[in-house]
N, CA, C and O atoms as a DFTB+ gen file, in Angstrom:
664 C
 N C O
     1  1      69.041     129.189     132.953
     2  2      69.328     128.721     134.274
     3  2      70.784     128.298     134.347
     4  3      71.238     127.519     133.509
     5  1      71.516     128.783     135.313
     6  2      72.899     128.387     135.529
     7  2      72.911     127.256     136.538
     8  3      72.261     127.328     137.581
     9  1      73.658     126.211     136.216
    10  2      73.725     125.069     137.123
    11  2      75.152     124.557     137.173
    12  3      75.973     124.867     136.310
    13  1      75.430     123.767     138.202
    14  2      76.749     123.182     138.368
    15  2      76.553     121.707     138.684
    16  3      75.744     121.351     139.541
    17  1      77.297     120.850     137.987
    18  2      77.198     119.409     138.220
    19  2      78.530     118.897     138.743
    20  3      79.596     119.347     138.322
    21  1      78.449     117.950     139.665
    22  2      79.634     117.287     140.180
    23  2      79.354     115.796     140.257
    24  3      78.204     115.369     140.369
    25  1      80.407     115.021     140.197
    26  2      80.277     113.570     140.354
    27  2      81.488     113.083     141.128
    28  3      82.619     113.489     140.860
    29  1      81.240     112.220     142.079
    30  2      82.345     111.536     142.733
    31  2      82.072     110.053     142.591
    32  3      81.165     109.671     141.852
    33  1      82.821     109.206     143.272
    34  2      82.666     107.780     143.002
    35  2      81.325     107.222     143.453
    36  3      81.002     106.078     143.134
    37  1      80.536     108.004     144.187
    38  2      79.263     107.486     144.660
    39  2      78.030     108.262     144.207
    40  3      76.950     107.683     144.098
    41  1      78.167     109.544     143.945
    42  2      76.958     110.319     143.657
    43  2      77.139     111.317     142.527
    44  3      78.245     111.750     142.201
    45  1      76.009     111.656     141.952
    46  2      75.913     112.629     140.868
    47  2      75.058     113.757     141.421
    48  3      73.947     113.522     141.896
    49  1      75.570     114.976     141.361
    50  2      74.901     116.086     142.025
    51  2      74.854     117.305     141.129
    52  3      75.841     117.657     140.483
    53  1      73.686     117.952     141.095
    54  2      73.496     119.166     140.298
    55  2      72.822     120.195     141.184
    56  3      71.884     119.884     141.919
    57  1      73.312     121.428     141.106
    58  2      72.715     122.497     141.909
    59  2      72.614     123.779     141.097
    60  3      73.405     124.019     140.185
    61  1      71.632     124.593     141.444
    62  2      71.519     125.922     140.840
    63  2      71.839     126.991     141.876
    64  3      71.610     128.178     141.647
    65  1      72.367     126.564     143.012
    66  2      72.706     127.481     144.090
    67  2      71.614     127.575     145.142
    68  3      71.884     127.971     146.276
    69  1      70.400     127.221     144.791
    70  2      69.273     127.252     145.728
    71  2      68.762     125.851     146.037
    72  3      68.496     125.501     147.186
    73  1      68.633     125.059     144.972
    74  2      68.159     123.685     145.109
    75  2      69.243     122.739     144.596
    76  3      70.102     123.124     143.802
    77  1      69.185     121.496     145.068
    78  2      70.169     120.494     144.671
    79  2      69.474     119.174     144.378
    80  3      68.553     118.773     145.090
    81  1      69.919     118.509     143.333
    82  2      69.513     117.135     143.050
    83  2      70.759     116.298     143.251
    84  3      71.804     116.587     142.669
    85  1      70.659     115.266     144.069
    86  2      71.782     114.374     144.319
    87  2      71.274     112.937     144.267
    88  3      70.337     112.574     144.979
    89  1      71.895     112.131     143.426
    90  2      71.488     110.730     143.259
    91  2      72.721     109.838     143.261
    92  3      73.808     110.257     142.862
    93  1      72.540     108.629     143.705
    94  2      73.612     107.638     143.681
    95  2      73.862     107.196     142.238
    96  3      72.924     106.891     141.503
    97  1      75.122     107.167     141.845
    98  2      75.492     106.667     140.521
    99  2      75.358     105.148     140.558
   100  3      76.019     104.476     141.349
   101  1      74.501     104.620     139.698
   102  2      74.289     103.175     139.645
   103  2      75.182     102.496     138.619
   104  3      75.655     101.380     138.837
   105  1      75.413     103.175     137.492
   106  2      76.188     102.600     136.401
   107  2      77.080     103.675     135.800
   108  3      76.703     104.845     135.729
   109  1      78.258     103.266     135.373
   110  2      79.175     104.163     134.665
   111  2      79.545     103.478     133.358
   112  3      80.187     102.427     133.366
   113  1      79.145     104.065     132.239
   114  2      79.473     103.513     130.926
   115  2      80.766     104.143     130.456
   116  3      80.963     105.352     130.582
   117  1      81.645     103.322     129.914
   118  2      82.889     103.838     129.374
   119  2      84.078     103.349     130.166
   120  3      83.976     102.423     130.971
   121  1      85.201     103.983     129.926
   122  2      86.470     103.602     130.515
   123  2      87.048     104.842     131.181
   124  3      87.163     105.886     130.538
   125  1      87.410     104.751     132.441
   126  2      87.914     105.915     133.181
   127  2      89.192     106.490     132.576
   128  3      89.562     107.624     132.879
   129  1      89.866     105.723     131.729
   130  2      91.079     106.233     131.081
   131  2      90.753     107.079     129.859
   132  3      91.635     107.735     129.305
   133  1      89.486     107.070     129.433
   134  2      89.056     107.860     128.285
   135  2      87.879     108.749     128.682
   136  3      88.008     109.972     128.738
   137  1      86.744     108.134     128.954
   138  2      85.549     108.890     129.332
   139  2      84.561     107.969     130.039
   140  3      84.554     106.760     129.809
   141  1      83.727     108.549     130.898
   142  2      82.666     107.803     131.570
   143  2      81.405     108.641     131.609
   144  3      81.436     109.834     131.911
   145  1      80.298     107.989     131.297
   146  2      78.983     108.621     131.398
   147  2      78.224     107.914     132.504
   148  3      78.258     106.687     132.607
   149  1      77.540     108.690     133.331
   150  2      76.895     108.149     134.522
   151  2      75.401     107.966     134.323
   152  3      74.739     108.771     133.669
   153  1      74.882     106.880     134.906
   154  2      73.452     106.582     134.870
   155  2      72.976     106.447     136.312
   156  3      73.604     105.775     137.130
   157  1      71.865     107.095     136.603
   158  2      71.286     107.044     137.947
   159  2      69.784     106.862     137.829
   160  3      69.214     107.002     136.747
   161  1      69.150     106.553     138.942
   162  2      67.696     106.382     138.976
   163  2      67.107     107.519     139.813
   164  3      67.592     107.837     140.899
   165  1      66.042     108.121     139.269
   166  2      65.333     109.191     139.981
   167  2      63.844     108.985     139.760
   168  3      63.384     108.866     138.625
   169  1      63.107     108.945     140.842
   170  2      61.653     108.741     140.766
   171  2      61.282     107.520     139.918
   172  3      60.323     107.555     139.147
   173  1      62.051     106.450     140.072
   174  2      61.751     105.204     139.386
   175  2      62.200     105.117     137.933
   176  3      61.973     104.096     137.284
   177  1      62.831     106.164     137.409
   178  2      63.281     106.171     136.011
   179  2      64.802     106.255     135.951
   180  3      65.446     106.810     136.842
   181  1      65.364     105.690     134.875
   182  2      66.796     105.795     134.640
   183  2      67.103     107.094     133.909
   184  3      66.370     107.502     133.008
   185  1      68.191     107.737     134.306
   186  2      68.632     108.981     133.683
   187  2      70.097     108.882     133.303
   188  3      70.899     108.287     134.024
   189  1      70.443     109.473     132.160
   190  2      71.831     109.637     131.755
   191  2      72.260     111.027     132.212
   192  3      71.573     112.013     131.942
   193  1      73.398     111.107     132.905
   194  2      73.884     112.393     133.376
   195  2      74.164     113.353     132.232
   196  3      74.625     112.944     131.167
   197  1      73.889     114.606     132.453
   198  2      74.104     115.624     131.419
   199  2      75.587     115.900     131.197
   200  3      75.990     116.384     130.138
   201  1      76.389     115.587     132.205
   202  2      77.840     115.731     132.058
   203  2      78.500     114.374     132.253
   204  3      77.986     113.513     132.966
   205  1      79.639     114.202     131.611
   206  2      80.428     112.974     131.693
   207  2      81.857     113.337     132.076
   208  3      82.285     114.479     131.909
   209  1      82.580     112.366     132.586
   210  2      83.983     112.557     132.934
   211  2      84.843     112.272     131.701
   212  3      84.635     111.275     131.009
   213  1      85.808     113.153     131.434
   214  2      86.740     112.988     130.316
   215  2      88.167     113.034     130.854
   216  3      88.578     114.029     131.450
   217  1      88.921     111.957     130.642
   218  2      90.286     111.868     131.167
   219  2      91.201     112.942     130.578
   220  3      92.083     113.449     131.271
   221  1      91.000     113.289     129.316
   222  2      91.877     114.265     128.660
   223  2      91.875     115.618     129.367
   224  3      92.875     116.336     129.341
   225  1      90.760     115.962     129.993
   226  2      90.682     117.230     130.731
   227  2      90.635     116.997     132.242
   228  3      90.588     117.942     133.030
   229  1      90.648     115.708     132.632
   230  2      90.549     115.297     134.028
   231  2      89.403     116.019     134.735
   232  3      89.552     116.548     135.837
   233  1      88.251     116.019     134.053
   234  2      87.094     116.692     134.638
   235  2      85.819     116.395     133.867
   236  3      85.794     115.560     132.962
   237  1      84.773     117.094     134.244
   238  2      83.464     116.907     133.643
   239  2      83.232     117.881     132.495
   240  3      83.710     119.015     132.520
   241  1      82.495     117.424     131.496
   242  2      82.057     118.270     130.389
   243  2      80.765     117.657     129.864
   244  3      80.345     116.598     130.330
   245  1      80.133     118.318     128.896
   246  2      78.851     117.852     128.377
   247  2      78.941     116.414     127.892
   248  3      79.926     116.019     127.268
   249  1      77.914     115.640     128.181
   250  2      77.810     114.280     127.660
   251  2      77.573     114.373     126.150
   252  3      76.775     115.185     125.682
   253  1      78.276     113.534     125.407
   254  2      78.136     113.528     123.953
   255  2      76.668     113.308     123.600
   256  3      76.017     112.409     124.133
   257  1      76.160     114.139     122.695
   258  2      74.776     114.030     122.255
   259  2      73.821     114.948     122.990
   260  3      72.692     115.145     122.540
   261  1      74.246     115.516     124.110
   262  2      73.365     116.443     124.827
   263  2      73.421     117.824     124.203
   264  3      74.444     118.241     123.659
   265  1      72.313     118.515     124.292
   266  2      72.215     119.879     123.768
   267  2      73.059     120.788     124.656
   268  3      73.013     120.674     125.881
   269  1      73.821     121.678     124.055
   270  2      74.717     122.541     124.812
   271  2      74.039     123.802     125.342
   272  3      74.676     124.602     126.026
   273  1      72.771     123.986     125.039
   274  2      72.054     125.159     125.551
   275  2      71.850     125.033     127.053
   276  3      71.723     123.923     127.571
   277  1      71.817     126.159     127.757
   278  2      71.541     126.079     129.195
   279  2      70.184     125.417     129.434
   280  3      69.199     125.773     128.787
   281  1      70.125     124.465     130.351
   282  2      68.860     123.773     130.610
   283  2      67.859     124.705     131.285
   284  3      68.247     125.546     132.095
   285  1      66.570     124.564     130.958
   286  2      65.553     125.447     131.518
   287  2      65.158     125.112     132.957
   288  3      64.515     125.926     133.621
   289  1      65.530     123.930     133.448
   290  2      65.153     123.551     134.811
   291  2      66.278     122.739     135.449
   292  3      67.164     122.231     134.762
   293  1      66.226     122.631     136.756
   294  2      67.211     121.842     137.474
   295  2      67.108     120.370     137.076
   296  3      68.127     119.696     136.928
   297  1      65.897     119.873     136.903
   298  2      65.686     118.478     136.465
   299  2      66.398     118.206     135.139
   300  3      67.075     117.188     134.995
   301  1      66.246     119.112     134.175
   302  2      66.891     118.924     132.877
   303  2      68.400     119.128     132.959
   304  3      69.148     118.557     132.166
   305  1      68.847     119.936     133.909
   306  2      70.284     120.117     134.106
   307  2      70.924     118.833     134.621
   308  3      72.089     118.555     134.334
   309  1      70.160     118.052     135.383
   310  2      70.693     116.820     135.960
   311  2      70.933     115.754     134.901
   312  3      71.941     115.049     134.951
   313  1      70.029     115.630     133.953
   314  2      70.204     114.591     132.947
   315  2      68.933     114.374     132.163
   316  3      67.963     115.123     132.280
   317  1      68.965     113.320     131.354
   318  2      67.782     113.061     130.546
   319  2      67.284     111.650     130.777
   320  3      68.060     110.713     130.969
   321  1      65.981     111.527     130.755
   322  2      65.289     110.266     130.976
   323  2      65.631     109.298     129.839
   324  3      65.389     109.588     128.667
   325  1      66.191     108.157     130.201
   326  2      66.506     107.141     129.187
   327  2      65.717     105.857     129.440
   328  3      66.100     104.790     128.962
   329  1      64.641     105.953     130.172
   330  2      63.835     104.763     130.445
   331  2      63.288     104.192     129.140
   332  3      63.202     104.897     128.135
   333  1      62.925     102.932     129.159
   334  2      62.325     102.297     127.981
   335  2      63.349     101.812     126.986
   336  3      64.398     101.286     127.357
   337  1      63.033     101.996     125.704
   338  2      63.869     101.465     124.625
   339  2      65.285     102.013     124.656
   340  3      66.237     101.287     124.371
   341  1      65.434     103.277     124.998
   342  2      66.781     103.851     124.988
   343  2      67.662     103.199     126.044
   344  3      68.825     102.900     125.774
   345  1      67.133     102.974     127.235
   346  2      67.909     102.297     128.275
   347  2      68.292     100.897     127.816
   348  3      69.430     100.469     128.010
   349  1      67.355     100.188     127.214
   350  2      67.639      98.846     126.711
   351  2      68.785      98.888     125.705
   352  3      69.694      98.060     125.764
   353  1      68.747      99.842     124.790
   354  2      69.806      99.960     123.788
   355  2      71.147     100.312     124.427
   356  3      72.183      99.792     124.011
   357  1      71.140     101.188     125.430
   358  2      72.384     101.556     126.114
   359  2      73.017     100.337     126.774
   360  3      74.200     100.056     126.585
   361  1      72.205      99.613     127.558
   362  2      72.738      98.481     128.304
   363  2      73.087      97.300     127.402
   364  3      73.940      96.491     127.767
   365  1      72.459      97.179     126.243
   366  2      72.785      96.065     125.358
   367  2      74.185      96.218     124.780
   368  3      74.814      95.216     124.441
   369  1      74.687      97.437     124.660
   370  2      76.048      97.658     124.151
   371  2      77.075      97.861     125.269
   372  3      78.230      97.460     125.127
   373  1      76.669      98.471     126.358
   374  2      77.610      98.856     127.410
   375  2      77.626      97.908     128.598
   376  3      78.233      98.217     129.623
   377  1      76.976      96.773     128.480
   378  2      76.963      95.777     129.544
   379  2      76.753      94.410     128.925
   380  3      76.660      94.269     127.706
   381  1      76.681      93.414     129.777
   382  2      76.488      92.039     129.314
   383  2      75.302      91.423     130.041
   384  3      75.174      91.552     131.258
   385  1      74.444      90.759     129.296
   386  2      73.318      89.953     129.806
   387  2      72.188      90.763     130.431
   388  3      71.352      90.190     131.129
   389  1      72.132      92.072     130.207
   390  2      71.053      92.880     130.782
   391  2      69.812      92.879     129.907
   392  3      68.739      93.268     130.367
   393  1      69.934      92.450     128.657
   394  2      68.792      92.423     127.748
   395  2      68.493      90.959     127.415
   396  3      69.303      90.261     126.804
   397  1      67.310      90.522     127.835
   398  2      66.873      89.153     127.593
   399  2      65.565      89.231     126.818
   400  3      64.607      89.850     127.281
   401  1      65.517      88.616     125.651
   402  2      64.323      88.651     124.792
   403  2      63.825      90.078     124.594
   404  3      62.631      90.351     124.719
   405  1      64.727      90.962     124.291
   406  2      64.508      92.392     124.035
   407  2      63.999      93.166     125.250
   408  3      63.598      94.321     125.107
   409  1      64.004      92.562     126.442
   410  2      63.573      93.264     127.666
   411  2      64.775      93.557     128.540
   412  3      65.645      92.703     128.715
   413  1      64.828      94.772     129.095
   414  2      65.898      95.161     130.005
   415  2      65.664      94.502     131.353
   416  3      64.614      94.685     131.969
   417  1      66.644      93.735     131.807
   418  2      66.572      93.050     133.096
   419  2      67.879      93.314     133.838
   420  3      68.805      92.505     133.786
   421  1      67.945      94.448     134.529
   422  2      69.183      94.880     135.157
   423  2      69.646      93.954     136.273
   424  3      70.822      93.972     136.638
   425  1      68.746      93.148     136.821
   426  2      69.158      92.192     137.841
   427  2      70.054      91.094     137.249
   428  3      70.731      90.385     137.993
   429  1      70.063      90.952     135.927
   430  2      70.892      89.951     135.240
   431  2      72.201      90.546     134.724
   432  3      73.050      89.809     134.221
   433  1      72.383      91.860     134.837
   434  2      73.538      92.562     134.281
   435  2      74.856      92.023     134.820
   436  3      75.033      91.854     136.026
   437  1      75.769      91.760     133.906
   438  2      77.158      91.472     134.244
   439  2      77.916      92.748     133.888
   440  3      77.947      93.129     132.718
   441  1      78.532      93.420     134.868
   442  2      79.227      94.682     134.568
   443  2      80.305      94.510     133.503
   444  3      81.022      93.509     133.481
   445  1      80.405      95.484     132.638
   446  2      81.401      95.466     131.578
   447  2      80.900      94.757     130.340
   448  3      79.797      94.211     130.316
   449  1      81.722      94.775     129.321
   450  2      81.392      94.123     128.060
   451  2      82.280      92.896     127.949
   452  3      83.483      93.001     127.707
   453  1      81.671      91.732     128.129
   454  2      82.423      90.487     128.051
   455  2      82.191      89.844     126.686
   456  3      81.422      90.358     125.872
   457  1      82.848      88.737     126.445
   458  2      82.667      88.002     125.182
   459  2      81.198      87.670     124.957
   460  3      80.714      87.700     123.826
   461  1      80.485      87.350     126.047
   462  2      79.088      86.946     125.952
   463  2      78.172      88.069     125.470
   464  3      77.058      87.802     125.019
   465  1      78.616      89.298     125.557
   466  2      77.788      90.413     125.087
   467  2      77.475      90.268     123.601
   468  3      76.372      90.601     123.169
   469  1      78.419      89.781     122.824
   470  2      78.211      89.611     121.380
   471  2      77.951      88.164     120.984
   472  3      77.200      87.899     120.046
   473  1      78.569      87.233     121.694
   474  2      78.525      85.836     121.272
   475  2      77.494      84.991     122.007
   476  3      77.277      83.834     121.645
   477  1      76.859      85.544     123.026
   478  2      75.870      84.789     123.779
   479  2      76.498      84.024     124.926
   480  3      77.722      83.981     125.052
   481  1      75.663      83.415     125.770
   482  2      76.172      82.674     126.922
   483  2      77.144      81.588     126.491
   484  3      76.876      80.840     125.550
   485  1      78.262      81.508     127.177
   486  2      79.298      80.566     126.780
   487  2      79.400      79.331     127.645
   488  3      80.185      78.437     127.327
   489  1      78.635      79.239     128.735
   490  2      78.744      78.096     129.640
   491  2      78.465      76.768     128.966
   492  3      79.257      75.834     129.087
   493  1      77.347      76.669     128.257
   494  2      77.015      75.395     127.609
   495  2      77.987      75.114     126.470
   496  3      78.341      73.959     126.233
   497  1      78.421      76.148     125.766
   498  2      79.400      75.971     124.695
   499  2      80.707      75.407     125.274
   500  3      81.287      74.477     124.714
   501  1      81.161      75.972     126.394
   502  2      82.410      75.508     127.006
   503  2      82.293      74.047     127.429
   504  3      83.229      73.271     127.233
   505  1      81.158      73.665     128.006
   506  2      80.961      72.269     128.419
   507  2      80.983      71.328     127.223
   508  3      81.629      70.281     127.261
   509  1      80.274      71.702     126.162
   510  2      80.236      70.862     124.962
   511  2      81.641      70.729     124.375
   512  3      82.053      69.636     123.986
   513  1      82.368      71.833     124.314
   514  2      83.712      71.800     123.742
   515  2      84.655      70.942     124.594
   516  3      85.561      70.301     124.062
   517  1      84.442      70.931     125.908
   518  2      85.280      70.142     126.800
   519  2      85.078      68.647     126.549
   520  3      86.031      67.868     126.518
   521  1      83.813      68.270     126.371
   522  2      83.508      66.846     126.225
   523  2      83.378      66.378     124.774
   524  3      83.419      65.176     124.513
   525  1      83.223      67.304     123.832
   526  2      83.097      66.960     122.420
   527  2      83.967      67.919     121.599
   528  3      83.442      68.818     120.942
   529  1      85.288      67.735     121.631
   530  2      86.170      68.640     120.886
   531  2      85.774      68.707     119.407
   532  3      85.443      67.693     118.792
   533  1      85.815      69.896     118.861
   534  2      85.476      70.099     117.460
   535  2      84.040      70.511     117.222
   536  3      83.715      71.049     116.164
   537  1      83.170      70.264     118.204
   538  2      81.770      70.683     118.052
   539  2      81.703      72.198     118.173
   540  3      82.496      72.804     118.893
   541  1      80.769      72.800     117.478
   542  2      80.627      74.257     117.584
   543  2      79.142      74.608     117.639
   544  3      78.537      74.974     116.632
   545  1      78.584      74.492     118.804
   546  2      77.162      74.793     118.997
   547  2      76.997      75.763     120.153
   548  3      77.915      75.975     120.946
   549  1      75.830      76.338     120.229
   550  2      75.445      77.222     121.331
   551  2      76.283      78.481     121.460
   552  3      76.474      78.989     122.565
   553  1      76.782      78.987     120.349
   554  2      77.486      80.265     120.398
   555  2      77.319      80.944     119.044
   556  3      77.270      80.281     118.008
   557  1      77.236      82.255     119.061
   558  2      77.030      83.009     117.827
   559  2      78.361      83.527     117.312
   560  3      79.108      84.170     118.050
   561  1      78.659      83.255     116.063
   562  2      79.836      83.809     115.417
   563  2      79.355      84.871     114.433
   564  3      78.775      84.522     113.405
   565  1      79.578      86.173     114.715
   566  2      79.090      87.234     113.826
   567  2      79.577      87.093     112.388
   568  3      78.962      87.644     111.475
   569  1      80.671      86.363     112.171
   570  2      81.182      86.142     110.813
   571  2      80.146      85.433     109.945
   572  3      80.119      85.621     108.728
   573  1      79.289      84.613     110.573
   574  2      78.311      83.836     109.829
   575  2      77.009      84.585     109.567
   576  3      76.110      84.040     108.926
   577  1      76.889      85.802     110.041
   578  2      75.664      86.570     109.841
   579  2      75.645      87.210     108.462
   580  3      76.691      87.537     107.900
   581  1      74.460      87.384     107.931
   582  2      74.327      88.115     106.672
   583  2      74.690      89.578     106.938
   584  3      74.517      90.065     108.055
   585  1      75.183      90.265     105.937
   586  2      75.651      91.642     106.069
   587  2      74.617      92.576     106.675
   588  3      74.944      93.321     107.600
   589  1      73.378      92.563     106.187
   590  2      72.376      93.531     106.637
   591  2      72.017      93.358     108.110
   592  3      72.065      94.346     108.843
   593  1      71.658      92.152     108.597
   594  2      71.352      92.038     110.021
   595  2      72.559      92.373     110.894
   596  3      72.403      92.979     111.954
   597  1      73.759      91.987     110.461
   598  2      74.962      92.283     111.232
   599  2      75.147      93.790     111.375
   600  3      75.363      94.291     112.479
   601  1      75.063      94.507     110.263
   602  2      75.248      95.958     110.276
   603  2      74.154      96.621     111.099
   604  3      74.439      97.529     111.880
   605  1      72.903      96.185     110.938
   606  2      71.793      96.795     111.675
   607  2      71.966      96.581     113.171
   608  3      71.720      97.499     113.952
   609  1      72.382      95.395     113.584
   610  2      72.515      95.130     115.004
   611  2      73.639      95.946     115.620
   612  3      73.453      96.578     116.660
   613  1      74.800      95.937     114.986
   614  2      75.933      96.628     115.571
   615  2      75.871      98.131     115.385
   616  3      76.663      98.849     115.996
   617  1      74.967      98.630     114.570
   618  2      74.744     100.069     114.464
   619  2      73.706     100.508     115.481
   620  3      73.395     101.696     115.571
   621  1      73.165      99.569     116.250
   622  2      72.219      99.899     117.298
   623  2      70.802     100.133     116.807
   624  3      69.980     100.686     117.538
   625  1      70.502      99.724     115.583
   626  2      69.181     100.000     115.030
   627  2      68.188      98.885     115.277
   628  3      66.977      99.105     115.234
   629  1      68.688      97.699     115.535
   630  2      67.769      96.572     115.662
   631  2      68.250      95.596     116.720
   632  3      68.270      94.387     116.491
   633  1      68.632      96.108     117.859
   634  2      69.148      95.263     118.929
   635  2      68.134      94.177     119.261
   636  3      66.949      94.455     119.442
   637  1      68.605      92.951     119.337
   638  2      67.764      91.848     119.767
   639  2      66.986      91.162     118.658
   640  3      66.344      90.148     118.929
   641  1      67.005      91.654     117.421
   642  2      66.227      91.022     116.357
   643  2      66.790      89.674     115.953
   644  3      66.025      88.760     115.643
   645  1      68.102      89.526     115.948
   646  2      68.669      88.290     115.441
   647  2      69.442      87.513     116.496
   648  3      69.994      86.458     116.182
   649  1      69.503      87.982     117.706
   650  2      70.336      87.327     118.715
   651  2      69.588      86.136     119.302
   652  3      68.726      86.323     120.161
   653  1      69.894      84.910     118.862
   654  2      69.158      83.732     119.282
   655  2      69.297      83.396     120.751
   656  3      68.448      82.689     121.295
   657  1      70.334      83.876     121.412
   658  2      70.554      83.539     122.805
   659  2      69.826      84.469     123.766
   660  3      69.896      84.268     124.978
   661  1      69.129      85.482     123.254
   662  2      68.479      86.443     124.159
   663  2      67.004      86.282     124.129
   664  3      66.290      87.004     124.826
């Protein structure tokens, strides 16, 4: 099946010349100066776009990790279902505060990757530090983690196992 995908700042669209799938882009992972991968919702599920934007070519090309074979259907040409654990893993690295107690909660998402993505919520830490200089509570310092849990978490194999703030 031959298909064509396009993306603009609002929508992700795939067509085979006869039928078209068009969805609003809800999330863009990455940096527009390097690459961006788009996530949209279709029929209640999250999908990763089959093509991503790459600044080096100023255009779209296959999303890293996708099979380069021609897709057998328009649905598969549009992207792949990342609902469930995969979506949770994507948002735990590419966003902040979307994963609470190992559950994906997109209503809590803070766009981008902030300090809190790795170190946990900083509000209570900032208050304590303001009123009790020298105290160091309510924040995670990855330096203090044992090698194995640290490596497993940041390799994406065990997201949420050791993060006390989630």
